[in-house]
Short mmCIF file of C-alpha atoms and ligand atoms in Angstrom, two decimals:
data_model
loop_
_atom_site.label_atom_id
_atom_site.label_comp_id
_atom_site.label_asym_id
_atom_site.label_seq_id
_atom_site.Cartn_x
_atom_site.Cartn_y
_atom_site.Cartn_z
CA MET K 9 105.86 12.69 121.54
CA ASP K 10 105.71 15.74 123.73
CA ILE K 11 102.16 16.92 124.46
CA PRO K 12 102.34 20.11 126.59
CA SER K 13 100.65 19.70 129.96
CA HIS K 14 98.87 23.04 129.57
CA LEU K 15 96.98 21.63 126.57
CA LEU K 16 95.72 18.78 128.73
CA GLU K 17 94.70 21.23 131.47
CA ILE K 18 92.77 23.32 128.95
CA LEU K 19 91.13 20.20 127.50
CA GLN K 20 90.17 19.02 130.98
CA LYS K 21 88.31 22.25 131.69
CA ALA K 22 86.76 22.58 128.23
CA GLU K 23 83.13 21.65 127.67
CA ARG K 24 82.90 22.43 124.00
CA VAL K 25 85.44 21.20 121.49
CA ALA K 26 85.45 21.56 117.71
CA VAL K 27 87.78 19.96 115.18
CA LEU K 28 88.40 20.79 111.53
CA THR K 29 90.07 18.06 109.51
CA GLY K 30 91.61 18.00 106.05
CA ALA K 31 93.23 15.48 103.76
CA GLY K 32 96.24 15.04 106.06
CA VAL K 33 94.15 13.17 108.62
CA SER K 34 93.61 10.42 106.03
CA ALA K 35 97.20 10.42 104.73
CA GLU K 36 98.25 7.63 107.08
CA SER K 37 95.37 5.51 105.75
CA GLY K 38 96.94 5.74 102.30
CA VAL K 39 94.70 8.44 100.81
CA ALA K 40 96.67 11.10 98.93
CA THR K 41 96.45 14.72 100.05
CA PHE K 42 96.02 17.54 97.54
CA ARG K 43 98.82 20.08 98.00
CA ASP K 44 101.73 18.03 99.31
CA PRO K 45 104.52 17.37 96.76
CA ASP K 46 103.04 13.91 96.09
CA GLY K 47 99.46 15.20 96.36
CA LEU K 48 96.66 14.94 93.83
CA TRP K 49 96.96 18.52 92.60
CA ALA K 50 100.62 17.91 91.73
CA GLN K 51 99.49 15.28 89.20
CA PHE K 52 96.03 16.43 88.14
CA ARG K 53 94.45 19.73 87.20
CA PRO K 54 91.69 20.73 89.63
CA GLU K 55 89.87 22.80 87.01
CA GLU K 56 89.60 19.71 84.77
CA LEU K 57 88.58 17.24 87.48
CA ALA K 58 86.84 19.19 90.22
CA SER K 59 84.66 21.76 88.51
CA MET K 60 81.34 21.78 86.66
CA ASP K 61 83.11 23.14 83.56
CA GLY K 62 85.55 20.24 83.67
CA PHE K 63 82.66 17.77 84.05
CA LEU K 64 80.68 19.23 81.15
CA THR K 65 83.80 19.33 78.95
CA ASN K 66 84.73 15.72 79.59
CA PRO K 67 82.31 13.80 81.83
CA GLU K 68 84.06 10.47 81.19
CA ARG K 69 87.42 11.80 82.41
CA VAL K 70 85.89 13.24 85.58
CA TRP K 71 83.82 10.13 86.24
CA GLN K 72 86.85 7.85 85.79
CA TRP K 73 88.85 9.96 88.24
CA TYR K 74 86.15 9.64 90.88
CA GLN K 75 85.82 5.91 90.15
CA TYR K 76 89.57 5.65 90.80
CA ARG K 77 89.29 7.63 94.05
CA ARG K 78 86.33 5.48 95.16
CA THR K 79 88.43 2.37 94.55
CA VAL K 80 91.23 3.81 96.68
CA ILE K 81 88.87 4.79 99.48
CA HIS K 82 87.11 1.42 99.49
CA SER K 83 90.46 -0.32 99.88
CA VAL K 84 91.67 1.64 102.94
CA GLN K 85 90.83 1.73 106.65
CA PRO K 86 90.54 4.53 109.20
CA ASN K 87 93.84 5.17 110.98
CA PRO K 88 94.55 5.85 114.69
CA GLY K 89 93.89 9.58 114.13
CA HIS K 90 90.32 8.89 112.94
CA HIS K 91 89.77 6.49 115.84
CA ALA K 92 91.10 9.01 118.37
CA LEU K 93 88.63 11.62 117.12
CA ALA K 94 85.78 9.14 117.50
CA GLN K 95 86.86 8.64 121.12
CA LEU K 96 87.25 12.38 121.73
CA GLU K 97 83.61 12.85 120.71
CA LYS K 98 82.58 10.68 123.65
CA LEU K 99 84.50 12.81 126.19
CA TYR K 100 82.64 16.08 125.61
CA PRO K 101 79.04 17.15 126.05
CA GLU K 102 79.42 19.30 122.94
CA PHE K 103 81.79 18.07 120.26
CA THR K 104 81.73 19.02 116.59
CA LEU K 105 83.78 17.33 113.92
CA ILE K 106 83.97 19.38 110.75
CA THR K 107 85.70 17.79 107.78
CA GLN K 108 86.74 18.84 104.30
CA ASN K 109 87.30 15.19 103.46
CA VAL K 110 84.94 13.29 101.21
CA ASP K 111 86.21 9.82 102.12
CA ARG K 112 83.80 8.98 104.98
CA LEU K 113 86.70 7.55 107.05
CA HIS K 114 85.60 9.51 110.14
CA GLN K 115 82.25 7.75 110.04
CA ALA K 116 83.96 4.40 109.44
CA ALA K 117 85.98 5.01 112.62
CA GLY K 118 82.81 5.60 114.63
CA SER K 119 82.38 9.39 114.63
CA THR K 120 78.64 9.93 114.75
CA LYS K 121 78.23 13.63 114.05
CA VAL K 122 80.33 14.76 111.11
CA LEU K 123 79.79 18.01 109.25
CA GLU K 124 80.91 17.37 105.68
CA LEU K 125 81.81 20.76 104.22
CA HIS K 126 82.79 19.38 100.80
CA GLY K 127 80.20 16.61 100.49
CA ASN K 128 81.24 12.99 100.06
CA ILE K 129 82.44 10.69 97.33
CA VAL K 130 80.05 7.85 98.16
CA GLU K 131 76.79 9.50 97.13
CA ASN K 132 75.77 10.88 93.74
CA TYR K 133 73.05 13.10 92.33
CA CYS K 134 71.72 14.40 89.05
CA SER K 135 73.72 17.29 87.60
CA ARG K 136 70.52 18.87 86.27
CA CYS K 137 67.51 18.10 88.50
CA ARG K 138 69.69 17.35 91.59
CA THR K 139 67.66 14.25 92.49
CA PRO K 140 69.81 11.91 94.60
CA TYR K 141 70.89 8.86 92.62
CA SER K 142 70.47 5.82 94.85
CA GLN K 143 71.17 3.03 92.36
CA GLU K 144 74.35 1.09 92.84
CA ILE K 145 77.32 2.44 90.89
CA ASP K 146 78.97 0.02 88.48
CA THR K 147 82.59 0.31 89.63
CA GLN K 148 83.82 -0.66 86.15
CA ALA K 149 81.75 1.94 84.27
CA GLN K 150 83.88 4.42 82.34
CA GLU K 151 81.14 7.02 82.00
CA PRO K 152 78.55 8.44 84.40
CA PRO K 153 75.07 6.94 84.51
CA ARG K 154 72.03 8.95 83.45
CA CYS K 155 69.35 10.29 85.76
CA PRO K 156 66.25 8.04 85.65
CA HIS K 157 64.03 11.17 85.80
CA CYS K 158 65.58 13.67 83.37
CA ARG K 159 68.32 11.66 81.61
CA ALA K 160 71.02 14.20 82.53
CA LEU K 161 74.40 13.02 83.76
CA ILE K 162 74.87 11.79 87.32
CA ARG K 163 77.71 13.40 89.27
CA PRO K 164 79.42 12.67 92.59
CA ALA K 165 78.05 14.48 95.66
CA VAL K 166 81.23 16.46 96.24
CA VAL K 167 81.53 20.22 96.23
CA TRP K 168 83.53 21.38 93.23
CA PHE K 169 85.52 24.58 92.78
CA GLY K 170 83.17 27.46 92.07
CA GLU K 171 80.25 25.79 93.86
CA MET K 172 78.58 26.86 97.08
CA LEU K 173 79.14 24.77 100.17
CA PRO K 174 75.93 23.43 101.77
CA ALA K 175 74.68 26.49 103.68
CA ASP K 176 73.25 24.58 106.65
CA VAL K 177 76.55 22.71 107.15
CA VAL K 178 78.59 25.92 106.98
CA GLU K 179 76.24 27.55 109.47
CA GLN K 180 76.63 24.68 111.95
CA ALA K 181 80.42 24.68 111.49
CA GLU K 182 80.63 28.43 112.11
CA GLU K 183 78.44 28.14 115.18
CA ALA K 184 80.69 25.39 116.58
CA ALA K 185 83.80 27.50 115.89
CA GLN K 186 82.21 30.45 117.67
CA ARG K 187 81.06 28.45 120.71
CA CYS K 188 83.96 26.09 121.34
CA HIS K 189 86.57 26.41 124.08
CA VAL K 190 89.18 24.45 122.14
CA PHE K 191 89.46 24.22 118.35
CA PHE K 192 91.76 21.75 116.58
CA THR K 193 92.81 22.25 112.96
CA VAL K 194 94.16 18.91 111.82
CA GLY K 195 95.85 17.87 108.57
CA THR K 196 94.73 20.81 106.50
CA SER K 197 96.85 23.30 104.58
CA ALA K 198 94.30 25.97 105.61
CA GLU K 199 94.25 27.34 102.08
CA VAL K 200 90.74 26.61 100.86
CA TYR K 201 88.00 28.96 102.00
CA PRO K 202 85.51 29.09 103.61
CA ALA K 203 86.82 26.09 105.61
CA ALA K 204 90.15 27.85 106.20
CA ALA K 205 88.34 30.74 107.90
CA LEU K 206 87.06 28.53 110.73
CA PRO K 207 90.26 28.43 112.85
CA TYR K 208 90.50 32.25 112.63
CA LEU K 209 86.85 32.56 113.61
CA ALA K 210 87.36 30.25 116.60
CA LYS K 211 90.37 32.26 117.69
CA ARG K 212 88.55 35.58 117.38
CA CYS K 213 85.76 34.18 119.53
CA GLY K 214 88.17 33.17 122.29
CA ALA K 215 88.94 29.51 121.65
CA TYR K 216 92.35 27.99 122.29
CA VAL K 217 93.38 26.87 118.80
CA VAL K 218 95.69 23.91 118.26
CA GLU K 219 97.17 22.93 114.92
CA LEU K 220 98.18 19.29 114.35
CA ASN K 221 100.25 19.05 111.18
CA PRO K 222 103.77 17.82 110.39
CA SER K 223 104.27 21.01 108.32
CA THR K 224 103.79 24.72 108.86
CA THR K 225 100.69 26.23 107.25
CA ALA K 226 99.32 29.70 106.58
CA PHE K 227 97.47 29.42 109.89
CA SER K 228 100.45 28.29 112.01
CA PRO K 229 101.51 31.82 113.12
CA TYR K 230 98.04 32.36 114.57
CA ALA K 231 97.71 29.02 116.41
CA ASP K 232 98.07 28.97 120.18
CA LEU K 233 99.90 25.68 119.84
CA CYS K 234 101.34 23.75 116.88
CA ILE K 235 102.22 20.09 117.25
CA HIS K 236 104.35 19.17 114.26
CA ALA K 237 103.70 15.45 113.93
CA PRO K 238 101.45 13.16 111.88
CA SER K 239 97.92 13.31 113.30
CA GLY K 240 97.82 9.50 113.46
CA GLN K 241 100.39 9.88 116.23
CA SER K 242 99.47 13.15 117.95
CA LEU K 243 95.71 12.60 118.22
CA PRO K 244 95.89 9.15 119.90
CA ARG K 245 98.51 10.46 122.33
CA ILE K 246 96.38 13.48 123.27
CA VAL K 247 93.30 11.30 123.80
CA GLU K 248 95.28 8.72 125.77
CA LEU K 249 96.73 11.38 128.12
CA LEU K 250 93.39 13.11 128.44
CA LYS K 251 91.64 9.89 129.43
CA GLU K 252 94.32 9.24 132.06
CA THR K 253 93.81 12.67 133.59
CA ILE K 254 90.01 12.49 133.48
CA LEU K 255 89.70 9.00 134.97
P1 OAD L 320 95.87 19.78 101.44
O1 OAD L 320 96.44 18.74 100.55
O2 OAD L 320 95.80 21.18 100.93
O3 OAD L 320 96.68 19.80 102.80
C1 OAD L 320 96.98 18.62 103.47
C2 OAD L 320 97.71 18.99 104.74
O4 OAD L 320 97.90 17.77 105.46
C3 OAD L 320 99.08 19.62 104.54
O5 OAD L 320 99.17 20.78 105.34
C4 OAD L 320 100.05 18.54 105.05
O6 OAD L 320 101.18 19.10 105.69
C5 OAD L 320 99.18 17.80 106.04
N1 OAD L 320 99.59 16.41 106.31
C6 OAD L 320 100.22 15.54 105.50
N2 OAD L 320 100.38 14.35 106.12
C7 OAD L 320 99.82 14.49 107.35
C8 OAD L 320 99.65 13.62 108.46
N3 OAD L 320 100.08 12.37 108.45
N4 OAD L 320 99.03 14.11 109.57
C9 OAD L 320 98.57 15.37 109.59
N5 OAD L 320 98.70 16.23 108.58
C10 OAD L 320 99.31 15.80 107.47
O7 OAD L 320 94.43 19.23 101.89
P2 OAD L 320 93.20 20.06 102.49
O8 OAD L 320 93.67 21.14 103.37
O9 OAD L 320 92.27 19.06 103.05
O10 OAD L 320 88.58 20.41 98.18
O11 OAD L 320 92.59 20.68 101.18
C11 OAD L 320 91.39 21.39 101.25
C12 OAD L 320 90.55 21.14 100.04
O12 OAD L 320 91.32 21.36 98.87
C13 OAD L 320 90.07 19.71 99.89
O13 OAD L 320 88.91 19.42 100.65
C14 OAD L 320 89.77 19.64 98.43
C15 OAD L 320 90.99 20.32 97.90
O14 OAD L 320 90.88 20.91 96.65
C16 OAD L 320 87.70 20.00 97.28
O15 OAD L 320 87.86 18.98 96.63
C17 OAD L 320 86.50 20.87 97.18
#
């Protein structure tokens, strides 16, 4: 795969790097994306499965869908793209990994500082009193457990449509986008805001913005460089070449 030498030169000089990832970074692990032709939103209705209204209308259906996604995620491993990002973190004094993914595969690959914009699928909390639910989840259960404090339904700790993203996480992500010298947007369709605004913010603030995605996205025309390849191939190659030039 052809990695332009000017990208490596820019990465060599950079001190601050930020990365935004989306579902595509986990595709090669076997986790479905959302908006590709075989993605989750081609088969399921987001308003039924990823909204508070959908949960209140049919909590069993929503819970079963997340149980299914947990099963998938527990059965897969981080891929070379996740591992490359964990290595990239070690090469920079200031490195920020921002993800829209809820699968925790970045952490499984060894990334230590991950800003989870959309929460995660591993943790749960009470839909009424918001107390974290720390009891083990019965993977066979067809309906959500009840909160031990207020008896309301327990929900997954993901951000649903219509909900606010965690303000402190958004603030840190925006700060990283504003401060970085190089910003990577990896495996995301760049359609869901506010996450999708981050590459534009980075660009406005002077960063060199690189898109790693086999397809063209809404952001592609604004990227300084697009590498149209699966991120499980492009990221390891970039890190490998960068290490060679640094050492
Ligand atoms: P999408 O499904 O919208 O986009 C996935 C992107 O990954 C597409 O642009 C694909 O071209 C790209 N892709 C596919 N295979 C790839 C590979 N091997 N390497 C690199 N890229 C690849 O997923 P997101 O942009 O993450 O939100 O979607 C954003 C949010 O929409 C999600 O976090 C989720 C969803 O609704 C919530 O659940 C709140």
